[in-house]
Tab-separated table of C-alpha atoms and ligand atoms in Angstrom:
chain	number	residue	atom	x	y	z
A	1	MET	CA	-25.956	15.122	-46.510
A	2	LEU	CA	-27.490	18.160	-44.842
A	3	VAL	CA	-26.567	21.575	-46.126
A	4	ALA	CA	-25.452	24.059	-43.532
A	5	ASN	CA	-24.812	27.759	-43.998
A	6	GLY	CA	-22.869	30.207	-41.921
A	7	GLU	CA	-20.288	30.002	-39.218
A	8	HIS	CA	-20.574	26.263	-38.623
A	9	ASP	CA	-20.056	25.413	-42.266
A	10	VAL	CA	-17.688	22.645	-43.143
A	11	LEU	CA	-16.631	23.473	-46.705
A	12	VAL	CA	-15.233	20.847	-49.039
A	13	MET	CA	-13.640	21.842	-52.320
A	14	ALA	CA	-12.393	18.704	-54.026
A	15	GLU	CA	-13.120	17.111	-57.373
A	16	ALA	CA	-15.430	14.090	-57.292
A	17	GLY	CA	-13.312	11.025	-56.549
A	18	GLU	CA	-11.399	9.351	-53.743
A	19	THR	CA	-10.477	12.454	-51.744
A	20	GLN	CA	-13.969	13.879	-51.797
A	21	ASP	CA	-15.456	10.471	-50.963
A	22	LEU	CA	-13.159	10.012	-47.973
A	23	ILE	CA	-13.941	13.449	-46.561
A	24	LEU	CA	-17.668	12.967	-47.017
A	25	SER	CA	-17.733	9.502	-45.495
A	26	ALA	CA	-15.676	10.664	-42.500
A	27	ALA	CA	-18.131	13.559	-42.076
A	28	ALA	CA	-21.102	11.223	-42.353
A	29	ALA	CA	-19.596	8.950	-39.710
A	30	GLN	CA	-19.280	11.933	-37.364
A	31	ASP	CA	-22.723	13.211	-38.289
A	32	VAL	CA	-21.198	16.503	-39.415
A	33	PRO	CA	-22.985	18.311	-42.267
A	34	THR	CA	-20.708	19.465	-45.078
A	35	ARG	CA	-21.051	21.698	-48.119
A	36	ILE	CA	-19.302	20.844	-51.384
A	37	VAL	CA	-18.349	24.143	-52.929
A	38	GLY	CA	-16.856	25.588	-56.071
A	39	LEU	CA	-14.341	28.401	-56.068
A	40	GLU	CA	-16.879	31.209	-55.786
A	41	ASP	CA	-18.676	29.736	-52.756
A	42	LEU	CA	-15.389	28.877	-51.140
A	43	VAL	CA	-14.207	32.481	-51.398
A	44	GLN	CA	-17.530	33.706	-50.026
A	45	GLY	CA	-17.606	31.255	-47.114
A	46	TRP	CA	-13.867	31.374	-46.393
A	47	ARG	CA	-13.866	33.637	-43.340
A	48	ALA	CA	-16.917	32.284	-41.568
A	49	ALA	CA	-16.568	28.540	-42.148
A	50	GLU	CA	-15.586	26.379	-39.219
A	51	LEU	CA	-13.496	23.950	-41.267
A	52	VAL	CA	-12.264	24.010	-44.844
A	53	PHE	CA	-11.062	20.925	-46.729
A	54	ILE	CA	-9.274	21.456	-50.025
A	55	GLY	CA	-8.498	18.524	-52.304
A	56	ALA	CA	-4.961	18.571	-53.663
A	57	ASP	CA	-6.431	18.724	-57.176
A	58	GLU	CA	-7.935	22.143	-56.370
A	59	ALA	CA	-5.018	23.540	-54.374
A	60	GLU	CA	-3.508	25.638	-57.136
A	61	ARG	CA	-6.822	27.298	-58.043
A	62	VAL	CA	-7.544	28.167	-54.415
A	63	ALA	CA	-4.017	29.451	-53.818
A	64	GLY	CA	-4.477	31.708	-56.872
A	65	GLN	CA	-7.159	33.602	-54.899
A	66	ALA	CA	-4.614	34.685	-52.259
A	67	LEU	CA	-7.253	34.362	-49.543
A	68	PRO	CA	-6.490	35.815	-46.095
A	69	PRO	CA	-4.841	33.336	-43.711
A	70	ARG	CA	-7.170	31.469	-41.355
A	71	ASP	CA	-7.098	28.447	-39.080
A	72	GLN	CA	-8.682	25.087	-39.723
A	73	VAL	CA	-7.829	24.686	-43.378
A	74	PHE	CA	-6.806	21.174	-44.422
A	75	LEU	CA	-5.195	20.164	-47.682
A	76	VAL	CA	-6.030	16.539	-48.460
A	77	GLY	CA	-4.486	14.306	-51.105
A	78	ARG	CA	-2.081	11.595	-52.075
A	79	ASP	CA	0.807	13.280	-53.834
A	80	PRO	CA	3.354	14.403	-51.219
A	81	GLU	CA	4.929	16.847	-53.661
A	82	VAL	CA	1.640	18.616	-54.356
A	83	LEU	CA	0.832	18.721	-50.648
A	84	THR	CA	4.211	20.221	-49.792
A	85	THR	CA	4.010	22.774	-52.609
A	86	TRP	CA	0.608	24.167	-51.649
A	87	SER	CA	0.328	23.816	-47.896
A	88	ALA	CA	2.248	27.035	-47.161
A	89	PRO	CA	0.533	29.254	-49.783
A	90	LEU	CA	-2.841	28.037	-48.506
A	91	GLY	CA	-1.878	28.209	-44.840
A	92	ALA	CA	-3.246	24.668	-44.681
A	93	ARG	CA	-2.390	21.647	-42.589
A	94	VAL	CA	-1.766	18.552	-44.619
A	95	ILE	CA	-3.679	15.296	-44.452
A	96	ALA	CA	-1.738	12.844	-46.600
A	97	LEU	CA	-3.683	9.882	-47.934
A	98	PRO	CA	-3.963	7.028	-47.423
A	99	GLN	CA	-2.364	7.058	-43.955
A	100	GLY	CA	-4.039	10.327	-42.916
A	101	ALA	CA	-7.549	9.085	-43.674
A	102	ALA	CA	-7.928	7.950	-40.083
A	103	TRP	CA	-7.406	11.539	-38.945
A	104	LEU	CA	-10.197	13.021	-41.014
A	105	GLY	CA	-12.677	11.781	-38.435
A	106	ALA	CA	-10.701	13.312	-35.592
A	107	VAL	CA	-10.486	16.668	-37.335
A	108	LEU	CA	-14.201	16.581	-38.017
A	109	ALA	CA	-15.015	15.527	-34.461
A	110	GLY	CA	-13.333	18.729	-33.347
A	111	GLY	CA	-15.098	20.933	-35.833
A	112	GLY	CA	-18.670	19.894	-36.344
A	113	THR	CA	-21.768	22.020	-36.062
A	114	GLY	CA	-22.989	23.650	-32.902
A	115	PRO	CA	-20.696	24.325	-29.985
A	116	ARG	CA	-17.321	22.844	-30.744
A	117	ARG	CA	-16.902	19.498	-29.003
A	118	ALA	CA	-13.437	18.937	-27.690
A	119	PRO	CA	-11.654	15.906	-29.117
A	120	VAL	CA	-11.144	13.116	-26.587
A	121	VAL	CA	-7.930	11.237	-27.266
A	122	ALA	CA	-7.038	7.998	-25.469
A	123	VAL	CA	-3.342	7.108	-25.533
A	124	LEU	CA	-2.775	3.367	-25.160
A	125	GLY	CA	0.554	1.645	-24.641
A	126	GLY	CA	1.014	-1.425	-26.813
A	127	SER	CA	3.409	-2.812	-24.201
A	128	GLY	CA	4.648	-1.775	-20.754
A	129	GLY	CA	6.737	1.383	-20.340
A	130	VAL	CA	6.520	2.298	-24.012
A	131	GLY	CA	5.872	5.976	-23.282
A	132	ALA	CA	2.071	6.205	-23.399
A	133	SER	CA	1.689	8.303	-20.230
A	134	THR	CA	4.516	10.574	-21.314
A	135	LEU	CA	2.867	11.118	-24.684
A	136	ALA	CA	-0.510	11.721	-23.028
A	137	ALA	CA	0.985	14.349	-20.700
A	138	THR	CA	2.920	16.012	-23.519
A	139	LEU	CA	-0.150	16.254	-25.745
A	140	ALA	CA	-2.134	17.798	-22.908
A	141	CYS	CA	0.609	20.328	-22.097
A	142	LEU	CA	1.164	21.306	-25.735
A	143	GLY	CA	-2.580	21.542	-26.314
A	144	ALA	CA	-2.891	23.808	-23.262
A	145	ARG	CA	-0.670	26.395	-24.920
A	146	ARG	CA	-3.594	27.166	-27.205
A	147	GLN	CA	-6.676	26.343	-25.169
A	148	PRO	CA	-7.524	24.789	-21.808
A	149	SER	CA	-6.874	21.085	-21.910
A	150	ALA	CA	-7.513	18.194	-19.525
A	151	LEU	CA	-5.548	15.063	-18.754
A	152	VAL	CA	-7.524	12.180	-17.287
A	153	ASP	CA	-5.793	9.288	-15.595
A	154	THR	CA	-7.892	6.138	-15.640
A	155	ASP	CA	-4.912	3.891	-14.907
A	156	LEU	CA	-5.798	2.351	-11.554
A	157	THR	CA	-2.312	0.970	-11.078
A	158	GLY	CA	-0.250	3.773	-12.609
A	159	GLY	CA	0.556	5.640	-9.399
A	160	GLY	CA	-1.141	8.888	-10.457
A	161	ILE	CA	-0.293	10.956	-13.505
A	162	ASP	CA	-0.014	14.050	-11.299
A	163	LEU	CA	3.435	12.709	-10.307
A	164	LEU	CA	4.551	12.968	-13.906
A	165	LEU	CA	3.733	16.669	-13.889
A	166	GLY	CA	5.044	17.365	-10.410
A	167	ALA	CA	1.538	18.131	-9.196
A	168	GLU	CA	1.271	15.618	-6.374
A	169	GLN	CA	1.270	18.442	-3.828
A	170	SER	CA	-1.264	20.562	-5.721
A	171	GLY	CA	-4.649	20.852	-4.118
A	172	GLY	CA	-7.858	19.974	-5.919
A	173	TRP	CA	-9.996	16.945	-6.459
A	174	ARG	CA	-8.749	13.528	-7.509
A	175	TRP	CA	-10.610	10.419	-8.542
A	176	PRO	CA	-11.968	9.156	-5.227
A	177	ARG	CA	-13.711	12.489	-4.775
A	178	LEU	CA	-14.999	12.517	-8.351
A	179	SER	CA	-16.057	8.929	-8.633
A	180	GLY	CA	-19.474	9.591	-7.099
A	181	ALA	CA	-20.342	11.840	-10.043
A	182	GLU	CA	-23.292	10.958	-12.204
A	183	GLY	CA	-25.121	12.608	-15.075
A	184	HIS	CA	-24.266	16.254	-15.655
A	185	VAL	CA	-21.237	17.376	-13.708
A	186	GLY	CA	-20.884	21.176	-13.709
A	187	GLU	CA	-17.786	23.104	-14.742
A	188	LEU	CA	-15.039	20.956	-13.246
A	189	ARG	CA	-11.914	22.954	-13.956
A	190	ARG	CA	-12.120	25.068	-10.822
A	191	TYR	CA	-12.092	21.981	-8.591
A	192	LEU	CA	-9.148	20.271	-10.248
A	193	PRO	CA	-5.395	20.724	-9.917
A	194	VAL	CA	-4.254	22.764	-12.922
A	195	VAL	CA	-0.617	22.451	-14.019
A	196	GLU	CA	0.846	24.112	-17.114
A	197	GLY	CA	-2.713	24.980	-18.154
A	198	VAL	CA	-3.761	21.314	-17.917
A	199	SER	CA	-6.642	20.301	-15.640
A	200	LEU	CA	-5.648	17.023	-14.063
A	201	VAL	CA	-8.008	14.225	-13.142
A	202	SER	CA	-5.578	11.959	-11.387
A	203	MET	CA	-5.567	8.881	-9.225
A	204	ALA	CA	-4.788	9.486	-5.598
A	205	ARG	CA	-2.366	7.267	-3.714
A	206	GLY	CA	-4.393	4.931	-1.544
A	207	PRO	CA	-7.416	2.711	-2.124
A	208	THR	CA	-8.373	2.648	-5.794
A	209	PRO	CA	-11.854	3.842	-6.650
A	210	ASP	CA	-14.247	1.896	-8.820
A	211	LEU	CA	-14.498	3.966	-11.953
A	212	ALA	CA	-17.611	2.338	-13.213
A	213	ARG	CA	-18.945	3.515	-16.496
A	214	GLU	CA	-21.264	6.311	-15.372
A	215	PRO	CA	-18.815	8.608	-13.561
A	216	LEU	CA	-16.233	8.282	-16.288
A	217	ALA	CA	-18.692	9.197	-19.036
A	218	ALA	CA	-20.129	12.063	-16.967
A	219	ILE	CA	-16.718	13.475	-16.147
A	220	ILE	CA	-15.405	13.232	-19.664
A	221	GLY	CA	-18.614	14.875	-20.903
A	222	SER	CA	-18.145	17.744	-18.477
A	223	LEU	CA	-14.467	18.162	-19.316
A	224	ARG	CA	-15.358	18.208	-22.982
A	225	ARG	CA	-17.612	21.200	-22.459
A	226	GLY	CA	-15.067	23.210	-20.498
A	227	HIS	CA	-11.890	22.366	-22.427
A	228	GLY	CA	-10.603	22.360	-25.971
A	229	LEU	CA	-8.897	18.984	-25.669
A	230	VAL	CA	-9.284	15.989	-23.361
A	231	ILE	CA	-6.517	13.363	-23.172
A	232	LEU	CA	-7.061	10.002	-21.478
A	233	ASP	CA	-4.359	7.744	-20.056
A	234	PRO	CA	-6.016	4.351	-19.484
A	235	GLY	CA	-2.806	2.467	-18.664
A	236	ARG	CA	-2.138	-1.204	-19.254
A	237	ALA	CA	-4.332	-2.942	-16.702
A	238	LEU	CA	-7.313	-4.494	-18.421
A	239	THR	CA	-9.878	-2.841	-16.241
A	240	GLN	CA	-13.350	-1.848	-17.226
A	241	ALA	CA	-12.320	1.803	-16.776
A	242	ALA	CA	-9.504	1.360	-19.290
A	243	ARG	CA	-11.760	-0.273	-21.869
A	244	GLU	CA	-14.427	2.329	-21.275
A	245	SER	CA	-11.848	5.069	-21.838
A	246	SER	CA	-11.094	3.850	-25.331
A	247	ARG	CA	-14.790	3.538	-26.068
A	248	LEU	CA	-15.455	7.121	-24.956
A	249	ALA	CA	-12.530	8.521	-26.964
A	250	SER	CA	-13.042	10.153	-30.334
A	251	GLN	CA	-9.544	9.007	-31.268
A	252	VAL	CA	-7.302	6.251	-29.936
A	253	VAL	CA	-3.538	6.479	-30.369
A	254	LEU	CA	-1.601	3.274	-29.717
A	255	VAL	CA	2.110	3.575	-28.948
A	256	VAL	CA	3.850	0.476	-30.283
A	257	HIS	CA	7.335	-0.720	-29.493
A	258	ALA	CA	8.570	-1.499	-32.998
A	259	CYS	CA	9.890	-5.002	-32.358
A	260	VAL	CA	8.361	-8.435	-32.745
A	261	ARG	CA	7.227	-8.782	-29.126
A	262	GLY	CA	6.084	-5.169	-28.995
A	263	VAL	CA	3.848	-5.712	-31.999
A	264	ALA	CA	2.506	-8.989	-30.616
A	265	ALA	CA	1.671	-7.261	-27.325
A	266	ALA	CA	0.044	-4.341	-29.155
A	267	ARG	CA	-2.134	-6.770	-31.045
A	268	GLU	CA	-3.464	-8.118	-27.752
A	269	VAL	CA	-4.203	-4.592	-26.559
A	270	LEU	CA	-6.193	-3.942	-29.730
A	271	ARG	CA	-8.006	-7.249	-29.322
A	272	THR	CA	-9.090	-6.457	-25.784
A	273	HIS	CA	-9.914	-2.784	-26.276
A	274	GLN	CA	-11.325	-3.113	-29.792
A	275	PRO	CA	-11.060	0.630	-30.350
A	276	GLU	CA	-12.624	2.119	-33.439
A	277	GLY	CA	-10.317	3.885	-35.845
A	278	ALA	CA	-7.169	3.581	-33.719
A	279	VAL	CA	-3.874	4.724	-35.198
A	280	ALA	CA	-0.363	3.673	-34.209
A	281	LEU	CA	2.801	5.578	-33.362
A	282	LEU	CA	6.100	3.722	-33.222
A	283	ARG	CA	8.688	3.868	-30.450
A	284	ARG	CA	12.270	2.724	-30.833
A	285	ALA	CA	11.742	2.036	-34.509
A	286	GLY	CA	14.808	0.145	-35.739
A	287	PRO	CA	15.741	-1.375	-39.065
A	288	GLY	CA	14.145	-4.748	-38.173
A	289	VAL	CA	10.449	-3.866	-38.103
A	290	SER	CA	9.142	-1.300	-40.596
A	291	ALA	CA	6.066	0.898	-40.288
A	292	SER	CA	4.315	-1.048	-43.038
A	293	MET	CA	5.007	-4.348	-41.267
A	294	VAL	CA	3.481	-2.944	-38.080
A	295	ALA	CA	0.495	-1.586	-39.992
A	296	ASP	CA	-0.054	-4.981	-41.641
A	297	ALA	CA	0.320	-6.916	-38.398
A	298	LEU	CA	-2.038	-4.640	-36.460
A	299	GLY	CA	-4.458	-3.738	-39.221
A	300	ILE	CA	-4.322	-0.038	-38.342
A	301	GLU	CA	-2.532	2.977	-39.807
A	302	VAL	CA	0.920	3.904	-38.556
A	303	VAL	CA	0.927	7.704	-38.538
A	304	GLY	CA	4.428	8.412	-37.272
A	305	SER	CA	7.060	7.616	-34.723
A	306	LEU	CA	8.190	9.100	-31.423
A	307	PRO	CA	11.895	9.931	-31.296
A	308	GLN	CA	14.007	8.665	-28.441
A	309	ASP	CA	14.585	11.510	-25.963
A	310	GLY	CA	17.133	10.968	-23.219
A	311	ARG	CA	15.812	13.922	-21.194
A	312	LEU	CA	12.377	12.465	-20.614
A	313	PRO	CA	13.148	9.885	-17.889
A	314	GLY	CA	14.975	12.461	-15.757
A	315	ALA	CA	12.249	15.057	-16.289
A	316	ALA	CA	9.639	12.504	-15.198
A	317	GLU	CA	11.613	11.693	-12.039
A	318	ARG	CA	11.866	15.382	-11.160
A	319	GLY	CA	8.193	15.991	-11.955
A	320	GLU	CA	9.078	18.421	-14.731
A	321	PRO	CA	6.643	18.754	-17.630
A	322	PRO	CA	7.644	16.560	-20.584
A	323	THR	CA	7.359	19.614	-22.842
A	324	ARG	CA	10.880	20.463	-21.667
A	325	SER	CA	12.063	17.546	-23.773
A	326	GLY	CA	14.122	17.962	-26.923
A	327	LYS	CA	12.740	19.585	-30.052
A	328	ALA	CA	12.364	16.401	-32.095
A	329	TYR	CA	10.094	14.727	-29.537
A	330	ARG	CA	8.066	17.912	-29.126
A	331	ARG	CA	7.686	18.313	-32.855
A	332	ALA	CA	6.482	14.727	-33.223
A	333	CYS	CA	3.909	15.346	-30.478
A	334	GLU	CA	2.793	18.617	-32.150
A	335	GLU	CA	2.097	16.633	-35.305
A	336	VAL	CA	-0.001	14.140	-33.388
A	337	LEU	CA	-1.849	17.014	-31.745
A	338	THR	CA	-2.666	18.589	-35.084
A	339	LEU	CA	-3.949	15.337	-36.415
A	340	VAL	CA	-6.216	14.680	-33.451
A	341	GLY	CA	-7.715	18.147	-33.774
A	342	GLY	CA	-6.185	19.653	-30.615
A	343	GLY	CA	-3.705	21.894	-32.373
A	344	HIS	CA	-5.946	24.898	-32.913
A	345	GLU	CA	-7.492	27.736	-30.903
B	1	ATP	N1	10.411	9.109	-26.327
B	1	ATP	C1	11.038	8.716	-25.230
B	1	ATP	N2	12.388	8.647	-25.167
B	1	ATP	C2	13.034	8.226	-24.057
B	1	ATP	N3	12.401	7.877	-22.917
B	1	ATP	C3	11.062	7.921	-22.908
B	1	ATP	C4	10.306	8.340	-24.049
B	1	ATP	N4	8.993	8.293	-23.727
B	1	ATP	C5	8.923	7.859	-22.456
B	1	ATP	N5	10.143	7.647	-21.963
B	1	ATP	C6	10.503	7.168	-20.619
B	1	ATP	O1	10.106	5.801	-20.529
B	1	ATP	C7	9.624	5.507	-19.218
B	1	ATP	C8	8.204	4.969	-19.317
B	1	ATP	O2	7.373	5.990	-19.815
B	1	ATP	P1	5.810	6.063	-19.519
B	1	ATP	O3	5.531	5.967	-18.066
B	1	ATP	O4	5.292	7.240	-20.258
B	1	ATP	O5	5.361	4.722	-20.240
B	1	ATP	P2	3.944	4.001	-20.180
B	1	ATP	O6	3.764	3.363	-21.516
B	1	ATP	O7	2.895	4.943	-19.719
B	1	ATP	O8	4.229	2.900	-19.068
B	1	ATP	P3	3.179	1.998	-18.248
B	1	ATP	O9	3.098	0.714	-19.020
B	1	ATP	O10	3.853	1.820	-16.916
B	1	ATP	O11	1.898	2.746	-18.170
B	1	ATP	C9	9.726	6.814	-18.437
B	1	ATP	O12	10.927	6.835	-17.745
B	1	ATP	C10	9.735	7.875	-19.521
B	1	ATP	O13	10.380	9.065	-19.105
B	2	MG	MG1	1.441	4.726	-18.242
């Protein structure tokens, strides 16, 4: 592994073993150089480092240094009690193993060397109407409270995600205008409708454009340069654009209706999209189908569930941002945001 010094450092302080191995292999997969440090080097590099990972086994020693608070510190380990005890004193976000392992890559994708590359998160629905677009819009709106974010609708049959945010009357470019783009597309934000701090790349009502691979990749690349977070809503139609969206994403989140048919449908979505490192969130989780059953059936981690929120359907009808939902739903979305690396400045 390369050794980096200075402001783009990714510091890892964890004893040799599972936690350290997982962090290093996630970093290697993202091609992000890391530096394994002892206490002295950690203290020295604390302010300037881009990301800091602390293994739970080292948490107490680090906390003993009473270092000044900073962003982008992650406490990684297995023991929930240790994680809870030390996350506040360290000002650290928690990555609980084993289920959080899938998020290490997402955190690293948002914090590697060089100019920070915005995470690209595709939100897939495991079955129809399960809340994927609502989650996508909420993540984008919450992310925009900290940094410019973008929401990209690649759902050819979804009716336009601008409707969900009440932006159908807002001026600015939509897909048909953008679909001629190739290669480097300049700073896009000024051409797009911006709602609640979210730049929207939406379908227009009318003939559907052919979002072949090139424009999609070029537009996502451009959005990634000008925003801190890019959320994709590929929808349920098995189009090339939808499959391409999950391929271009640094993280795929699959919303699964926690029932037998919902899981069976989600399995088909995974089979057709074949996303790398997808994680699942449950909707309408009842007593019948547990998170571990879903994880076993799908072969991916279940990282949480989305609470039922009776305000969301009405808000969507009125074109009000889904962030005006109840606290529990918002909190669940904030957690997802943190884990995909969009929850920081
Ligand atoms: N957590 C929730 N609680 C209650 N209602 C919700 C929740 N999430 C979404 N909804 C509602 O469910 C309906 C479908 O949501 P949404 O359009 O986000 O689903 P989708 O998975 O994108 O659907 P599609 O398959 O059509 O793309 C909407 O009325 C939305 O407001
Ligand atoms: Mg949808």
